[in-house]
């Protein structure tokens, strides 16, 4: 029975991997396939020739480089602000005693439950009233409504697990409250910081709903909505779409592979700690 369980588990993992790998592999292959082979009735899995024309079109004859830079600016900003706000907010919820502390913690978590589509109209009206529609600041604030709540809740779990005795020892040694936070709490929560930073970056990088609503000007669009320009009324430029999709995927894959250990530890620890 134990061998059968291992076999079934292995088969399940392989099936899940194939579900993920096959679409990405097809996208990658198609991005290097010439048009005459890309649109064949029975296309070959292995292309007849290796062609970079789609990437040349994307980089030299489209706005994708601008969109890529915009995505980097927005996602990096969201990541930085999320980590800072989540760390400060979570530390205050675990270390300071004030009325309504537990209620506030659960309210923050509940805000993550609502899907972004329900918040589209309120977010748009608020940002429009502040004249922040079609600005980087506006889309960054919109993305923060998605990333900060979960970030605070995850950091709260890590800070709650740090023994109070360590911070009290730091105070006895002459550290201030801020010093304890910087030199004890933050170094002991590096796993959570990596996890939250990666989560925030990926969420912002891939986000489409708010970006399509708030970003109008061509020079401010991100990759997730800029890819729509390859879809016209009478023509769908599949080669460019595949090449741009690869460009969207590669940075996230590289970052995730680089710090996957911290991300997995942070997500699992944040899920089980009180």
PDB file of N, CA, C and O in Angstrom, residues 166-192:
ATOM      1  N   UNK A 166      13.777  38.117  23.687  1.00  0.00           N
ATOM      2  CA  UNK A 166      14.863  38.641  22.866  1.00  0.00           C
ATOM      3  C   UNK A 166      14.757  40.153  22.725  1.00  0.00           C
ATOM      4  O   UNK A 166      15.767  40.867  22.805  1.00  0.00           O
ATOM      5  N   UNK A 167      13.552  40.638  22.519  1.00  0.00           N
ATOM      6  CA  UNK A 167      13.378  42.082  22.380  1.00  0.00           C
ATOM      7  C   UNK A 167      13.582  42.791  23.717  1.00  0.00           C
ATOM      8  O   UNK A 167      14.129  43.899  23.759  1.00  0.00           O
ATOM      9  N   UNK A 168      13.156  42.161  24.797  1.00  0.00           N
ATOM     10  CA  UNK A 168      13.375  42.762  26.124  1.00  0.00           C
ATOM     11  C   UNK A 168      14.865  42.830  26.439  1.00  0.00           C
ATOM     12  O   UNK A 168      15.341  43.817  27.034  1.00  0.00           O
ATOM     13  N   UNK A 169      15.607  41.814  26.014  1.00  0.00           N
ATOM     14  CA  UNK A 169      17.065  41.841  26.210  1.00  0.00           C
ATOM     15  C   UNK A 169      17.687  42.976  25.409  1.00  0.00           C
ATOM     16  O   UNK A 169      18.627  43.643  25.866  1.00  0.00           O
ATOM     17  N   UNK A 170      17.166  43.210  24.211  1.00  0.00           N
ATOM     18  CA  UNK A 170      17.660  44.320  23.403  1.00  0.00           C
ATOM     19  C   UNK A 170      17.381  45.657  24.051  1.00  0.00           C
ATOM     20  O   UNK A 170      18.222  46.568  24.020  1.00  0.00           O
ATOM     21  N   UNK A 171      16.214  45.808  24.666  1.00  0.00           N
ATOM     22  CA  UNK A 171      15.890  47.053  25.373  1.00  0.00           C
ATOM     23  C   UNK A 171      16.808  47.254  26.569  1.00  0.00           C
ATOM     24  O   UNK A 171      17.237  48.376  26.864  1.00  0.00           O
ATOM     25  N   UNK A 172      17.102  46.155  27.276  1.00  0.00           N
ATOM     26  CA  UNK A 172      18.009  46.249  28.429  1.00  0.00           C
ATOM     27  C   UNK A 172      19.403  46.679  27.975  1.00  0.00           C
ATOM     28  O   UNK A 172      20.100  47.435  28.680  1.00  0.00           O
ATOM     29  N   UNK A 173      19.806  46.236  26.794  1.00  0.00           N
ATOM     30  CA  UNK A 173      21.131  46.584  26.271  1.00  0.00           C
ATOM     31  C   UNK A 173      21.186  47.992  25.695  1.00  0.00           C
ATOM     32  O   UNK A 173      22.239  48.415  25.197  1.00  0.00           O
ATOM     33  N   UNK A 174      20.090  48.713  25.747  1.00  0.00           N
ATOM     34  CA  UNK A 174      20.108  50.108  25.325  1.00  0.00           C
ATOM     35  C   UNK A 174      19.467  50.405  23.994  1.00  0.00           C
ATOM     36  O   UNK A 174      19.505  51.554  23.526  1.00  0.00           O
ATOM     37  N   UNK A 175      18.873  49.395  23.347  1.00  0.00           N
ATOM     38  CA  UNK A 175      18.204  49.651  22.079  1.00  0.00           C
ATOM     39  C   UNK A 175      16.863  50.335  22.294  1.00  0.00           C
ATOM     40  O   UNK A 175      16.176  50.083  23.291  1.00  0.00           O
ATOM     41  N   UNK A 176      16.493  51.189  21.364  1.00  0.00           N
ATOM     42  CA  UNK A 176      15.173  51.794  21.402  1.00  0.00           C
ATOM     43  C   UNK A 176      14.164  50.838  20.774  1.00  0.00           C
ATOM     44  O   UNK A 176      14.524  49.781  20.265  1.00  0.00           O
ATOM     45  N   UNK A 177      12.883  51.210  20.794  1.00  0.00           N
ATOM     46  CA  UNK A 177      11.859  50.389  20.150  1.00  0.00           C
ATOM     47  C   UNK A 177      12.152  50.218  18.654  1.00  0.00           C
ATOM     48  O   UNK A 177      12.008  49.135  18.099  1.00  0.00           O
ATOM     49  N   UNK A 178      12.557  51.316  18.018  1.00  0.00           N
ATOM     50  CA  UNK A 178      12.897  51.244  16.599  1.00  0.00           C
ATOM     51  C   UNK A 178      14.132  50.376  16.400  1.00  0.00           C
ATOM     52  O   UNK A 178      14.226  49.604  15.435  1.00  0.00           O
ATOM     53  N   UNK A 179      15.105  50.503  17.306  1.00  0.00           N
ATOM     54  CA  UNK A 179      16.312  49.686  17.215  1.00  0.00           C
ATOM     55  C   UNK A 179      16.008  48.200  17.355  1.00  0.00           C
ATOM     56  O   UNK A 179      16.590  47.365  16.650  1.00  0.00           O
ATOM     57  N   UNK A 180      15.103  47.854  18.262  1.00  0.00           N
ATOM     58  CA  UNK A 180      14.691  46.460  18.426  1.00  0.00           C
ATOM     59  C   UNK A 180      14.041  45.950  17.153  1.00  0.00           C
ATOM     60  O   UNK A 180      14.286  44.827  16.707  1.00  0.00           O
ATOM     61  N   UNK A 181      13.212  46.799  16.563  1.00  0.00           N
ATOM     62  CA  UNK A 181      12.528  46.425  15.317  1.00  0.00           C
ATOM     63  C   UNK A 181      13.535  46.196  14.192  1.00  0.00           C
ATOM     64  O   UNK A 181      13.446  45.207  13.459  1.00  0.00           O
ATOM     65  N   UNK A 182      14.516  47.097  14.068  1.00  0.00           N
ATOM     66  CA  UNK A 182      15.482  47.022  12.974  1.00  0.00           C
ATOM     67  C   UNK A 182      16.507  45.924  13.178  1.00  0.00           C
ATOM     68  O   UNK A 182      16.886  45.239  12.221  1.00  0.00           O
ATOM     69  N   UNK A 183      16.986  45.736  14.388  1.00  0.00           N
ATOM     70  CA  UNK A 183      18.132  44.855  14.614  1.00  0.00           C
ATOM     71  C   UNK A 183      17.761  43.464  15.128  1.00  0.00           C
ATOM     72  O   UNK A 183      18.615  42.572  15.155  1.00  0.00           O
ATOM     73  N   UNK A 184      16.524  43.290  15.555  1.00  0.00           N
ATOM     74  CA  UNK A 184      16.115  41.974  16.064  1.00  0.00           C
ATOM     75  C   UNK A 184      14.946  41.408  15.267  1.00  0.00           C
ATOM     76  O   UNK A 184      15.035  40.311  14.717  1.00  0.00           O
ATOM     77  N   UNK A 185      13.846  42.166  15.178  1.00  0.00           N
ATOM     78  CA  UNK A 185      12.634  41.638  14.539  1.00  0.00           C
ATOM     79  C   UNK A 185      12.826  41.422  13.041  1.00  0.00           C
ATOM     80  O   UNK A 185      12.471  40.361  12.506  1.00  0.00           O
ATOM     81  N   UNK A 186      13.388  42.425  12.360  1.00  0.00           N
ATOM     82  CA  UNK A 186      13.545  42.321  10.905  1.00  0.00           C
ATOM     83  C   UNK A 186      14.529  41.211  10.514  1.00  0.00           C
ATOM     84  O   UNK A 186      14.212  40.383   9.640  1.00  0.00           O
ATOM     85  N   UNK A 187      15.738  41.140  11.106  1.00  0.00           N
ATOM     86  CA  UNK A 187      16.642  40.041  10.730  1.00  0.00           C
ATOM     87  C   UNK A 187      16.059  38.654  10.972  1.00  0.00           C
ATOM     88  O   UNK A 187      16.356  37.727  10.218  1.00  0.00           O
ATOM     89  N   UNK A 188      15.231  38.504  11.975  1.00  0.00           N
ATOM     90  CA  UNK A 188      14.645  37.198  12.259  1.00  0.00           C
ATOM     91  C   UNK A 188      13.438  36.892  11.369  1.00  0.00           C
ATOM     92  O   UNK A 188      12.889  35.791  11.435  1.00  0.00           O
ATOM     93  N   UNK A 189      13.041  37.847  10.555  1.00  0.00           N
ATOM     94  CA  UNK A 189      11.876  37.647   9.685  1.00  0.00           C
ATOM     95  C   UNK A 189      12.254  37.771   8.211  1.00  0.00           C
ATOM     96  O   UNK A 189      11.408  38.110   7.382  1.00  0.00           O
ATOM     97  N   UNK A 190      13.504  37.514   7.887  1.00  0.00           N
ATOM     98  CA  UNK A 190      13.950  37.646   6.495  1.00  0.00           C
ATOM     99  C   UNK A 190      13.181  36.716   5.558  1.00  0.00           C
ATOM    100  O   UNK A 190      12.892  37.067   4.418  1.00  0.00           O
ATOM    101  N   UNK A 191      12.843  35.526   6.039  1.00  0.00           N
ATOM    102  CA  UNK A 191      12.098  34.584   5.207  1.00  0.00           C
ATOM    103  C   UNK A 191      10.756  35.180   4.811  1.00  0.00           C
ATOM    104  O   UNK A 191      10.332  35.116   3.657  1.00  0.00           O
ATOM    105  N   UNK A 192      10.067  35.782   5.784  1.00  0.00           N
ATOM    106  CA  UNK A 192       8.765  36.391   5.503  1.00  0.00           C
ATOM    107  C   UNK A 192       8.907  37.572   4.559  1.00  0.00           C
ATOM    108  O   UNK A 192       8.071  37.772   3.671  1.00  0.00           O
TER     109      UNK A 192
END
